[in-house]
Coordinates of C-alpha atoms (C1' of nucleotides) in Angstrom, one line a residue:
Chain A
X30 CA 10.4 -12.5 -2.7
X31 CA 11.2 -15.4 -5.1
X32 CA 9.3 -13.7 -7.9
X33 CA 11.6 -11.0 -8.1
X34 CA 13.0 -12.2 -11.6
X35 CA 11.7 -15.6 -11.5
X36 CA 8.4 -15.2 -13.1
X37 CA 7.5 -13.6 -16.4
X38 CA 5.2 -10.5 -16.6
X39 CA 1.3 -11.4 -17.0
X40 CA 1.9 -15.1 -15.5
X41 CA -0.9 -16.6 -13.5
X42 CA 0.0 -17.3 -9.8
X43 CA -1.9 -19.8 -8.2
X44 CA -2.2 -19.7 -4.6
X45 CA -1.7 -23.3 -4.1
X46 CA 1.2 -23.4 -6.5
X47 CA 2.8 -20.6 -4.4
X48 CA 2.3 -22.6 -1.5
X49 CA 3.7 -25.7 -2.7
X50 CA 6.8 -24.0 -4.1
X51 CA 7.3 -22.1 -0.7
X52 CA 7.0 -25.3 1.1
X53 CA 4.4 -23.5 3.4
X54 CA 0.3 -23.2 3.0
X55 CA -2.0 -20.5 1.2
X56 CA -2.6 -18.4 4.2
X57 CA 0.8 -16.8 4.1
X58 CA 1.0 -16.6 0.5
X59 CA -2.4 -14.7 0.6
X60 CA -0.7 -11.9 3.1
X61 CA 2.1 -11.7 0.6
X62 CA -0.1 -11.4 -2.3
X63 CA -1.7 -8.1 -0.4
X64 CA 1.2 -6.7 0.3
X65 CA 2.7 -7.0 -3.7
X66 CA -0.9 -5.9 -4.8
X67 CA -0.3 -2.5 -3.1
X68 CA 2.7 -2.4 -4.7
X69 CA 1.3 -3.2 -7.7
X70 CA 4.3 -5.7 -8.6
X71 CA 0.8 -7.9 -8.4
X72 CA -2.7 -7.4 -10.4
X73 CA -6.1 -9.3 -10.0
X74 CA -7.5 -9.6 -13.1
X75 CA -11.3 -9.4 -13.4
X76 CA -12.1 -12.6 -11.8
X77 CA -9.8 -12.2 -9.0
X78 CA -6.8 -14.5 -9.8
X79 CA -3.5 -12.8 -9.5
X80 CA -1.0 -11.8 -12.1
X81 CA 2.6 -10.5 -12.1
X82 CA 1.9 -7.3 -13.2
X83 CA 3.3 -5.8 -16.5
X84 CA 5.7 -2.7 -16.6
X85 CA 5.7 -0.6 -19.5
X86 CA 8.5 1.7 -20.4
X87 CA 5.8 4.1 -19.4
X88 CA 4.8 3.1 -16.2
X89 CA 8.6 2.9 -15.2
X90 CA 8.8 6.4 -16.5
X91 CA 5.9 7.4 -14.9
X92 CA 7.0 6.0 -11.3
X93 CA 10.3 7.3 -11.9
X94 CA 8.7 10.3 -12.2
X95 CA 6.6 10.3 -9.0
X96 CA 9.5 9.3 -6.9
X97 CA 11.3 12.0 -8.2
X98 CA 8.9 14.6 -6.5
X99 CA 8.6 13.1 -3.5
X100 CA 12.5 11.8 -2.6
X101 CA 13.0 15.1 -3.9
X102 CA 10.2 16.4 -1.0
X103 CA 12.2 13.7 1.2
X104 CA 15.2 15.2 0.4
X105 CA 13.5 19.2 1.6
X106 CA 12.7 18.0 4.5
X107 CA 15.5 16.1 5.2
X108 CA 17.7 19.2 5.1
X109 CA 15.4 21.1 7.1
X110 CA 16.0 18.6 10.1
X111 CA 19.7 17.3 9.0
X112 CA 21.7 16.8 12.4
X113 CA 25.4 16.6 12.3
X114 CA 25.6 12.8 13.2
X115 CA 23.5 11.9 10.2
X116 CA 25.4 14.5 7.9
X117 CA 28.8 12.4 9.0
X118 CA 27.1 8.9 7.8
X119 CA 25.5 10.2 4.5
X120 CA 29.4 11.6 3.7
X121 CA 30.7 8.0 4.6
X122 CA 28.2 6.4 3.0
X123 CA 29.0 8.4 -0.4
X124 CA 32.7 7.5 0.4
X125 CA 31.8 3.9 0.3
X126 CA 30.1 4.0 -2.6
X127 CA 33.0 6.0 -4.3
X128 CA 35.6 3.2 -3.1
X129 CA 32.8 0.5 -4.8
X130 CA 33.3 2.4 -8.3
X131 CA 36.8 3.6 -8.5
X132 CA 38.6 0.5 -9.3
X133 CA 38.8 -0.5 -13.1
X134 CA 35.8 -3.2 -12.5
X135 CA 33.1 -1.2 -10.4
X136 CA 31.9 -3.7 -7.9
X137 CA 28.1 -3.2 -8.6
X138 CA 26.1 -5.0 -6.1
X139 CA 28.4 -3.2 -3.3
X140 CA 27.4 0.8 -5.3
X141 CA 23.9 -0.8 -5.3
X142 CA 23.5 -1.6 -1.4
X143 CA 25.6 1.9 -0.2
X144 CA 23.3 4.0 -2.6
X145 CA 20.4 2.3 -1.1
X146 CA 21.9 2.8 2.2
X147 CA 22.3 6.7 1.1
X148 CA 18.8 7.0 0.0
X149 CA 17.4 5.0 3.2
X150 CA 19.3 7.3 5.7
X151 CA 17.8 10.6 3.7
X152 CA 14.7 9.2 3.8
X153 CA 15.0 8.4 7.9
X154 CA 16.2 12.3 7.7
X155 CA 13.2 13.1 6.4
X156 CA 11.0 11.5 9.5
X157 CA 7.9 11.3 8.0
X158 CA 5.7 7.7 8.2
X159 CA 3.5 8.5 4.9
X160 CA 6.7 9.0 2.8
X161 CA 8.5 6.1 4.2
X162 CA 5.6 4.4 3.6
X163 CA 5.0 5.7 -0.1
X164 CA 8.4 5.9 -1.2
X165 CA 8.7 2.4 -0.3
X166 CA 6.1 1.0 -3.1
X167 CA 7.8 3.1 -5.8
X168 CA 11.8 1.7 -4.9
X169 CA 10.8 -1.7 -4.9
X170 CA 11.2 -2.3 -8.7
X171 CA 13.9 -5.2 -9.0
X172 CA 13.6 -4.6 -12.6
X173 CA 15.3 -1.1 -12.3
X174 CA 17.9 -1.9 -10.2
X175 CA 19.3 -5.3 -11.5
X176 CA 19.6 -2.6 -14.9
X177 CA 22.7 -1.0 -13.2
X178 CA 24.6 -4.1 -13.8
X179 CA 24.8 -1.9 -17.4
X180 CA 25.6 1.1 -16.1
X181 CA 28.6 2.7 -17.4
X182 CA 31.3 4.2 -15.4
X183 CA 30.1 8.0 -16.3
X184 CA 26.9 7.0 -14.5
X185 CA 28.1 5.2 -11.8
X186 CA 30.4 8.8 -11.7
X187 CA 27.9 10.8 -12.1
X188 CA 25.8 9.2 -9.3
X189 CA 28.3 9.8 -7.1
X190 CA 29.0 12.9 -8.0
X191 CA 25.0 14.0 -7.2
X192 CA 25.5 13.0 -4.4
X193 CA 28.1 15.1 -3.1
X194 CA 26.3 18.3 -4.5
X195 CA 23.4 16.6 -2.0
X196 CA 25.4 16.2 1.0
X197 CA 26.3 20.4 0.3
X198 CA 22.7 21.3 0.6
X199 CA 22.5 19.4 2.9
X200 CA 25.5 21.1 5.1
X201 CA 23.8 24.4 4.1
X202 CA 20.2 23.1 5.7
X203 CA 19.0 24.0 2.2
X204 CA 15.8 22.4 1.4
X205 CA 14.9 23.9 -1.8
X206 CA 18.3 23.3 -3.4
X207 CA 18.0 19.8 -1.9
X208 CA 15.0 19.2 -3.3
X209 CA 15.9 19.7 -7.0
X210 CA 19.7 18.2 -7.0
X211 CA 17.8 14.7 -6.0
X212 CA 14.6 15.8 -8.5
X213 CA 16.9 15.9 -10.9
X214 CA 19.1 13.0 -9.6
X215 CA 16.7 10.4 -10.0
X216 CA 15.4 11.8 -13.7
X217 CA 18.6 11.6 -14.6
X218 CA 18.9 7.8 -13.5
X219 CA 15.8 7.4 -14.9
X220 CA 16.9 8.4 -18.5
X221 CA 20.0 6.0 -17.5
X222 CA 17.9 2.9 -17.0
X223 CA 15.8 3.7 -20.3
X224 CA 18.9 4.0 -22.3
X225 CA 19.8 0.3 -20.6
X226 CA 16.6 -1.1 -21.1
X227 CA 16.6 0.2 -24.3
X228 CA 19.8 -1.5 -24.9
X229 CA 19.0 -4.6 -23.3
X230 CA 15.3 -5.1 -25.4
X231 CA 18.3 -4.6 -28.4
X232 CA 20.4 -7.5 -26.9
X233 CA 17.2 -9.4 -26.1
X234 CA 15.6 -9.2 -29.6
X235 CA 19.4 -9.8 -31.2
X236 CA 19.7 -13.0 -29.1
X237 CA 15.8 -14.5 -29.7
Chain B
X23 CA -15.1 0.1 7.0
X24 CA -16.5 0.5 11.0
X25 CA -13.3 2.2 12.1
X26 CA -13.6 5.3 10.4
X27 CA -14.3 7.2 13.2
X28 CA -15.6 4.7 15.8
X29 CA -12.1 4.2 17.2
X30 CA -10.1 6.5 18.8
X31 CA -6.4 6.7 18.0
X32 CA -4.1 4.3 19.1
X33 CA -6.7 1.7 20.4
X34 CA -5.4 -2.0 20.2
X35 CA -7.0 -4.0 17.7
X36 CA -7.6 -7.3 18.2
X37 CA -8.0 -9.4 15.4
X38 CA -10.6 -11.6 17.6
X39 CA -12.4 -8.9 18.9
X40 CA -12.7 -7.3 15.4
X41 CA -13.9 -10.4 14.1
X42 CA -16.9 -10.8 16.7
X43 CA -17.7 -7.6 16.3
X44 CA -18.6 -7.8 12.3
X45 CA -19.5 -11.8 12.7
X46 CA -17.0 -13.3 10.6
X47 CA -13.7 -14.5 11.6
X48 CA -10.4 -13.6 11.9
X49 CA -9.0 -14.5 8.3
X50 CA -10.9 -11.8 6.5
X51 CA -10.1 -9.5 9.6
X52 CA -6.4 -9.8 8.9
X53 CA -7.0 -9.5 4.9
X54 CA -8.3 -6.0 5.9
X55 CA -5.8 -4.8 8.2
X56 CA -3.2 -5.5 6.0
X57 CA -4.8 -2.9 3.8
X58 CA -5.0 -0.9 6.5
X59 CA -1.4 -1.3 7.4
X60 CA -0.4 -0.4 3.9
X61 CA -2.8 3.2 3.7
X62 CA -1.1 4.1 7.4
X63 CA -4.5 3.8 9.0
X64 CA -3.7 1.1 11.1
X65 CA -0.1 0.3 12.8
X66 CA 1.4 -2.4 14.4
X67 CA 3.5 -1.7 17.6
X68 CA 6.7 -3.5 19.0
X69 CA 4.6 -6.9 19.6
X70 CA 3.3 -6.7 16.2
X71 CA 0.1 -5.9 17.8
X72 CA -2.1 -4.3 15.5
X73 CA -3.2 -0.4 16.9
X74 CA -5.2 2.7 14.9
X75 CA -2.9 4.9 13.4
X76 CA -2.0 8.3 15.3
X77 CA -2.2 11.2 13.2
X78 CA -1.1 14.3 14.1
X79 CA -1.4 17.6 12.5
X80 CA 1.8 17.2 11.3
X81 CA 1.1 14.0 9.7
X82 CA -2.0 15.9 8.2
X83 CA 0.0 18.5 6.7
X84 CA 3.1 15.9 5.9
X85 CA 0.3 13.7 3.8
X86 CA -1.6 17.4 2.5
X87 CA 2.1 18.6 0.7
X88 CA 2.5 15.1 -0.6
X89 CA -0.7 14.9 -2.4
X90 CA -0.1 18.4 -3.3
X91 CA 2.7 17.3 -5.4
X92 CA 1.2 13.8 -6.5
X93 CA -2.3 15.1 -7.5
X94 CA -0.4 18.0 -8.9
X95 CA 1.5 15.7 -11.2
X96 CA -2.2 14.1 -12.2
X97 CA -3.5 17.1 -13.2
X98 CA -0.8 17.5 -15.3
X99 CA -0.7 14.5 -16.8
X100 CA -4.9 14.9 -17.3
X101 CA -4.5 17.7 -19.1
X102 CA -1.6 16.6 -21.9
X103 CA -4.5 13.6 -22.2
X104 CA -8.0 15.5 -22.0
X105 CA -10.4 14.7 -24.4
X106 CA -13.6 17.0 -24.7
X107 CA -15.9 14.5 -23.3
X108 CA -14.1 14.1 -20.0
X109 CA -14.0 18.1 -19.9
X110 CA -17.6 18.0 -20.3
X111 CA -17.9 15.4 -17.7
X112 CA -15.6 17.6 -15.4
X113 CA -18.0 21.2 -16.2
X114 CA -21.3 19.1 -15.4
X115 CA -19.5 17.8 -12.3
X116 CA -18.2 21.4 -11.0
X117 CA -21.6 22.4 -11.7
X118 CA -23.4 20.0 -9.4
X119 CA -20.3 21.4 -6.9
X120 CA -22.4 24.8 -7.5
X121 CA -26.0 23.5 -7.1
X122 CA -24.8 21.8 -3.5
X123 CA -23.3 25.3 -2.3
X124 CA -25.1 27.8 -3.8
X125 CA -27.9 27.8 -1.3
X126 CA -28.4 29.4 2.0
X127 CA -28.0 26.1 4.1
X128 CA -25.0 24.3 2.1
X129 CA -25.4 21.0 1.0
X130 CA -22.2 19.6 2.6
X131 CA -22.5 15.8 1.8
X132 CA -23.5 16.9 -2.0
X133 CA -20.4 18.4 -2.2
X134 CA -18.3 16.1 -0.6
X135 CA -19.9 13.3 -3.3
X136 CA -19.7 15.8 -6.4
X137 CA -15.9 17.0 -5.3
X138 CA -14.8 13.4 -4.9
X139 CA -16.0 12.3 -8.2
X140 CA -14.5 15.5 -9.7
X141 CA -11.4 14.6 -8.5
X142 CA -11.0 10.9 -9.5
X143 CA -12.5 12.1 -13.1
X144 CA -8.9 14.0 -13.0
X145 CA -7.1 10.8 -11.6
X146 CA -8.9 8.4 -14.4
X147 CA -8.1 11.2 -17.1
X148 CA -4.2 10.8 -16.0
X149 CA -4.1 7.1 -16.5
X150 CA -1.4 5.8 -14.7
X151 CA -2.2 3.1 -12.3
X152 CA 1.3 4.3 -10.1
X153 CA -1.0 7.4 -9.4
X154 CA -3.7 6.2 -8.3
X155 CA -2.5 3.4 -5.9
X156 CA -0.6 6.4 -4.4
X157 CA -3.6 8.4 -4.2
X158 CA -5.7 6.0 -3.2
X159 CA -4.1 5.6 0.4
X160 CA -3.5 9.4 0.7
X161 CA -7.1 10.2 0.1
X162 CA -8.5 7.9 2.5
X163 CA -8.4 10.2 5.5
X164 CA -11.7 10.3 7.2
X165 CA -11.0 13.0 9.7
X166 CA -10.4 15.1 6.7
X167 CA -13.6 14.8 5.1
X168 CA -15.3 15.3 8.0
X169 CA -13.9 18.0 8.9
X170 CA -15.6 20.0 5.7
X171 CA -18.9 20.3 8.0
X172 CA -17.0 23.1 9.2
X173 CA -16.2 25.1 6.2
X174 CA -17.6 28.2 5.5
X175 CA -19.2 29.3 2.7
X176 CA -16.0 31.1 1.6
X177 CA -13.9 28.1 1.6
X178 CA -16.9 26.4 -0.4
X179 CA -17.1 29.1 -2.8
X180 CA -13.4 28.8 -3.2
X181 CA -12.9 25.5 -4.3
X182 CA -15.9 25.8 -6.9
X183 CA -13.8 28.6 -8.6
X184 CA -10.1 27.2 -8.3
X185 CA -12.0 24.2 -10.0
X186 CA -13.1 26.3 -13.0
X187 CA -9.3 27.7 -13.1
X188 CA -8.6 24.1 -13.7
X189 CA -11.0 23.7 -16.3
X190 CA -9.8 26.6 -18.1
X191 CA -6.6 25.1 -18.0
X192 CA -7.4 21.6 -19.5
X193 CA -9.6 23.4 -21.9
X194 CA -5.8 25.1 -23.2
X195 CA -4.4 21.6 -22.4
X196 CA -1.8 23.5 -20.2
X197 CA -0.4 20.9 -17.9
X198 CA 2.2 23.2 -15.9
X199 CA -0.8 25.3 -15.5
X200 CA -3.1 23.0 -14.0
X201 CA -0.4 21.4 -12.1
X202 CA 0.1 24.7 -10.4
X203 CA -4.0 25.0 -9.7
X204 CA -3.9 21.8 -8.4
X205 CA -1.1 22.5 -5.6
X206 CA -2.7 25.1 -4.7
X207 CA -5.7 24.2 -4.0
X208 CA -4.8 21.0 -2.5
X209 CA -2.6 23.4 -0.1
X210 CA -5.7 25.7 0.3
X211 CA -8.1 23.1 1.1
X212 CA -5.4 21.7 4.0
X213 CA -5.3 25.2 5.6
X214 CA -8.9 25.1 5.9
X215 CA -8.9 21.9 7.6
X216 CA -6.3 23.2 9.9
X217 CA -8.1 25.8 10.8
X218 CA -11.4 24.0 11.5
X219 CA -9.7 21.6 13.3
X220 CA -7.9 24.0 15.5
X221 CA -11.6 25.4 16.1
X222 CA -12.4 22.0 16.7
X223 CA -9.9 21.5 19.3
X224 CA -10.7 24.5 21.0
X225 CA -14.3 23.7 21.0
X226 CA -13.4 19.8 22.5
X227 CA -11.0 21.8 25.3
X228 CA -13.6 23.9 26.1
X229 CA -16.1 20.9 26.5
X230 CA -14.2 18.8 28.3
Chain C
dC8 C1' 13.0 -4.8 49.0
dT9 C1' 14.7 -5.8 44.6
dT10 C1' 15.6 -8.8 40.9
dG11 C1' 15.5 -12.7 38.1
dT12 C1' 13.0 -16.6 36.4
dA13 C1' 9.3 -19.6 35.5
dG14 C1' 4.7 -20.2 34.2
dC15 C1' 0.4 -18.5 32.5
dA16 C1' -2.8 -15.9 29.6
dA17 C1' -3.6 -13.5 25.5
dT18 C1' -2.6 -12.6 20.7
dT19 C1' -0.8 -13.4 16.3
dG20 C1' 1.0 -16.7 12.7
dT21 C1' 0.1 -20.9 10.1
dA22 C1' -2.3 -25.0 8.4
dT23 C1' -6.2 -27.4 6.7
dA24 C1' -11.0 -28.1 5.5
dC25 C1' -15.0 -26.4 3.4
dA26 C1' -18.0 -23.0 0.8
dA27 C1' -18.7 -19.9 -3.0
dT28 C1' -17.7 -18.4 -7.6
dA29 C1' -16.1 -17.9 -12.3
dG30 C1' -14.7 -20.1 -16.7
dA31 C1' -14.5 -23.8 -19.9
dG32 C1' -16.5 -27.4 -22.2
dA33 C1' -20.2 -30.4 -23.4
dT34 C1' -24.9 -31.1 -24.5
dT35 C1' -29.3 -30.1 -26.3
dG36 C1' -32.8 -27.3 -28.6
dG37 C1' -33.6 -24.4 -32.5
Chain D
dC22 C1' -24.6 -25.7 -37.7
dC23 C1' -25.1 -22.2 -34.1
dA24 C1' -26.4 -20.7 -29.8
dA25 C1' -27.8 -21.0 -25.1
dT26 C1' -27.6 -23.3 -20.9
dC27 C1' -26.0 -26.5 -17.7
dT28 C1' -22.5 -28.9 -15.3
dC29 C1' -18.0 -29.7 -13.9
dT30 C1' -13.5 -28.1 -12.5
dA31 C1' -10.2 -25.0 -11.0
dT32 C1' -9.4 -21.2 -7.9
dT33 C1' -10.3 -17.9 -4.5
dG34 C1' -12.8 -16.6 0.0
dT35 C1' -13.9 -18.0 4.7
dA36 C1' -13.9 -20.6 9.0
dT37 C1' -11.7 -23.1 12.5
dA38 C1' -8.1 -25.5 14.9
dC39 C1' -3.5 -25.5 16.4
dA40 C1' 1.4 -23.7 17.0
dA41 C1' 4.5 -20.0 18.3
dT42 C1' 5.5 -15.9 20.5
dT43 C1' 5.1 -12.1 23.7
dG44 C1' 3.9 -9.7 27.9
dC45 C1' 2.5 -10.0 32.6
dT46 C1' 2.4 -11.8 37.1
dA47 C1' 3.7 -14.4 40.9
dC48 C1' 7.2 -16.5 43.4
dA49 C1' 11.6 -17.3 45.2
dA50 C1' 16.5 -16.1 46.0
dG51 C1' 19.8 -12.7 47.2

DNA sequence: CTTGTAGCAATTGTATACAATAGAGATTGG
DNA sequence: CCAATCTCTATTGTATACAATTGCTACAAG
C-alpha cells in the first residue's frame, strides 16, 4: 500500500485521514488496517489508534531469522515433491536473474522481481496453505528489500550463486540439504541487509 | 468465537447469516473473518465467498512441524533471556500440570489451562512480537485441543516430564538445548493427536 | 436436445450516519 | 498552588443503506 515508505515509524494513522487520502471511505481502510496488523507492519497502541509499527535492527534480525527456518522447511518440502516442469522454471528463473546482474550496472528492481519469482515458485513447490500463509507476513518488509538497491555485486553474485547450489538439491530431491543451503541463504542475506542498514543509519546520520 | 467446533468444514459463511445469528451486524462480522482469514480458519473460495477452513491431517502435521520449529526457536530465545522469577513462574506452572494429572480420573481441562499458560510464559520470556503473531495463529487450532480428552495417562505423564527437561535446561540457560526439548515435544504431542484422532475416526466410521 | 444469453436472486464491497470511548484541557475545591 | 473531576473533542466501533458482482435459472435459437 501507499505506506510502504511514505510514512515514518510510530506515526499516528487516522482512519478518516486514510480515507480522505485514498479518495475512498473508512470501511475499506478498516479491512486494510487488519490485514497490516497481522502483519504487524501496523500496531494499536493502548487505546486502540493505529501506528506504523517500529522495526528494530532486532526485530528484522529476529524475522530474518524465523523465515530462515521455515523457507528453509519450504525449501524440504519442496524438494520432496519437486516435478520436472517446476525444476525447468526455477533454472530459468535463476538465469534471469543472472542476465539482471551481469552487466556492469546490475539492474536491481529486475534481480529483485526474478528472486521473488524464485522464492514464490519454491514456495508453490512446497504446497502447503499454513506456510504460504505464514511466510507471507515475514517477506512483506519493504524496508528490507528497497536495502538491495546497496547491495554490492559479491552479493548480488553470491545470491545467485545459492541459488544454483538450491536448484542441485533440488535435482537430487534432497530435502535436508535443501533445507540448510536456503537456511543459510537467507542468514546470509540477512547479515547483507544489516551491513546496508548499518551503512545507510551512517549516510543518514552524515547527511542530518 | 461460536465456530470453534459448531461448524463443520467447508460450510459457507454468510456474513448475514453470521450476523443474525450473534445479533449484531455484518460490519463486526467481516472485522472477524478477516482474522479468521489471516489464522487459515476461515477461507474464501473462487466467489470470494467466505467458507470454514478444511483441515486435513496433513495440514495438522504441516502446521505441527512448523510450530515445531517456531516454538523451538522461542524456547531458545527464552532461555538466553530467563530470569529466575519467570523460572519460578514456569516450576509452579509445571507443577499445577502435576496436580491436574496426577489423579486417578485426570483433570483434562486443568491441564489444558495450566499447559497453555506454560507455554505462552515461554513465548512472553522470548520477547519478540514476530513470534508470537506467528504463534498465535498456529496455536489456535481447536480440533487439537480437543482432541487431548483422548490422551492417556502416558501421554499426560509425558508432557509433565519433557517440561521439567525444559526447565532444567533454562535453569543452565542452554538455548540449543531447550530448542531441541521443545521440537520434540511439540512433535510428540502431534503424534498423540494423530493417533487419537485416527481412533476418533474409527470410532465416527464405526458409528455412522 | 444442446447451447448461449438475459435476467434474477443472493452475497459481498463500499459509503455514510450514529454511538461509545479515551484523552486533553479547563474548572473548582482543598 | 495542586489535585481531582468534569466536559469537550477527536477517534474508533457499529449499524444500515446502497452499489457491484457472481452464480443460477429460464427461455429461446440453432
Amino acid at each position: 500500500m501507499i505506506l510502504s515508505g511514505e510514512l515514518s515509524s510510530g506515526e499516528q494513522l487516522s482512519e478518516e485521514a486514510l480515507a480522505d487520502r485514498c479518495g475512498v471511505s473508512r470501511t475499506p481502510v478498516r479491512d486494510a488496517l487488519r490485514r497490516l496488523e497481522a502483519e504487524l507492519l501496523v500496531r494499536k497502541n493502548d487505546s486502540q489508534r493505529s501506528l506504523v509499527a517500529d522495526w528494530s535492527l532486532g526485530d528484522v534480525a529476529d524475522a530474518f531469522e524465523l523465515r530462515a527456518m521455515i523457507e528453509g522447511y519450504a525449501a524440504r518440502r519442496a524438494a520432496e515433491r519437486m516435478d520436472d516442469a517446476t525444476l525447468d522454471q526455477l533454472r530459468s528463473c535463476n538465469s534471469a536473474i543472472y542476465e539482471a546482474i551481469k552487466r556492469a550496472r546490475p539492474d536491481v528492481q529486475g534481480f529483485l522481481d526474478h528472486n521473488k519469482r524464485f522464492h514464490e515458485l519454491i514456495l508453490d513447490a512446497a504446497d502447503s496453505r499454513r506456510l504460504t500463509s505464514l511466510l507471507g507476513s515475514l517477506i512483506e518488509q519493504p524496508v528490507v528489500w528497497r536495502t538491495a538497491q546497496h547491495y554490492g555485486r559479491e552479493a548480488f553474485n553470491r545470491s545467485h550463486s545459492e541459488h544454483e547450489d538450491l536448484l542441485a538439491a533440488f535435482a537430487r530431491r534432497d530435502g535436508p540439504w535443501a533445507e540448510a543451503i536456503m537456511a543459510g541463504h537467507i542468514r546470509r542475506a540477512f547479515h547483507a541487509y544489516a551491513d546496508a542498514h548499518h551503512g545507510l543509519s551512517a549516510i543518514d546520520r552524515g547527511a542530518a
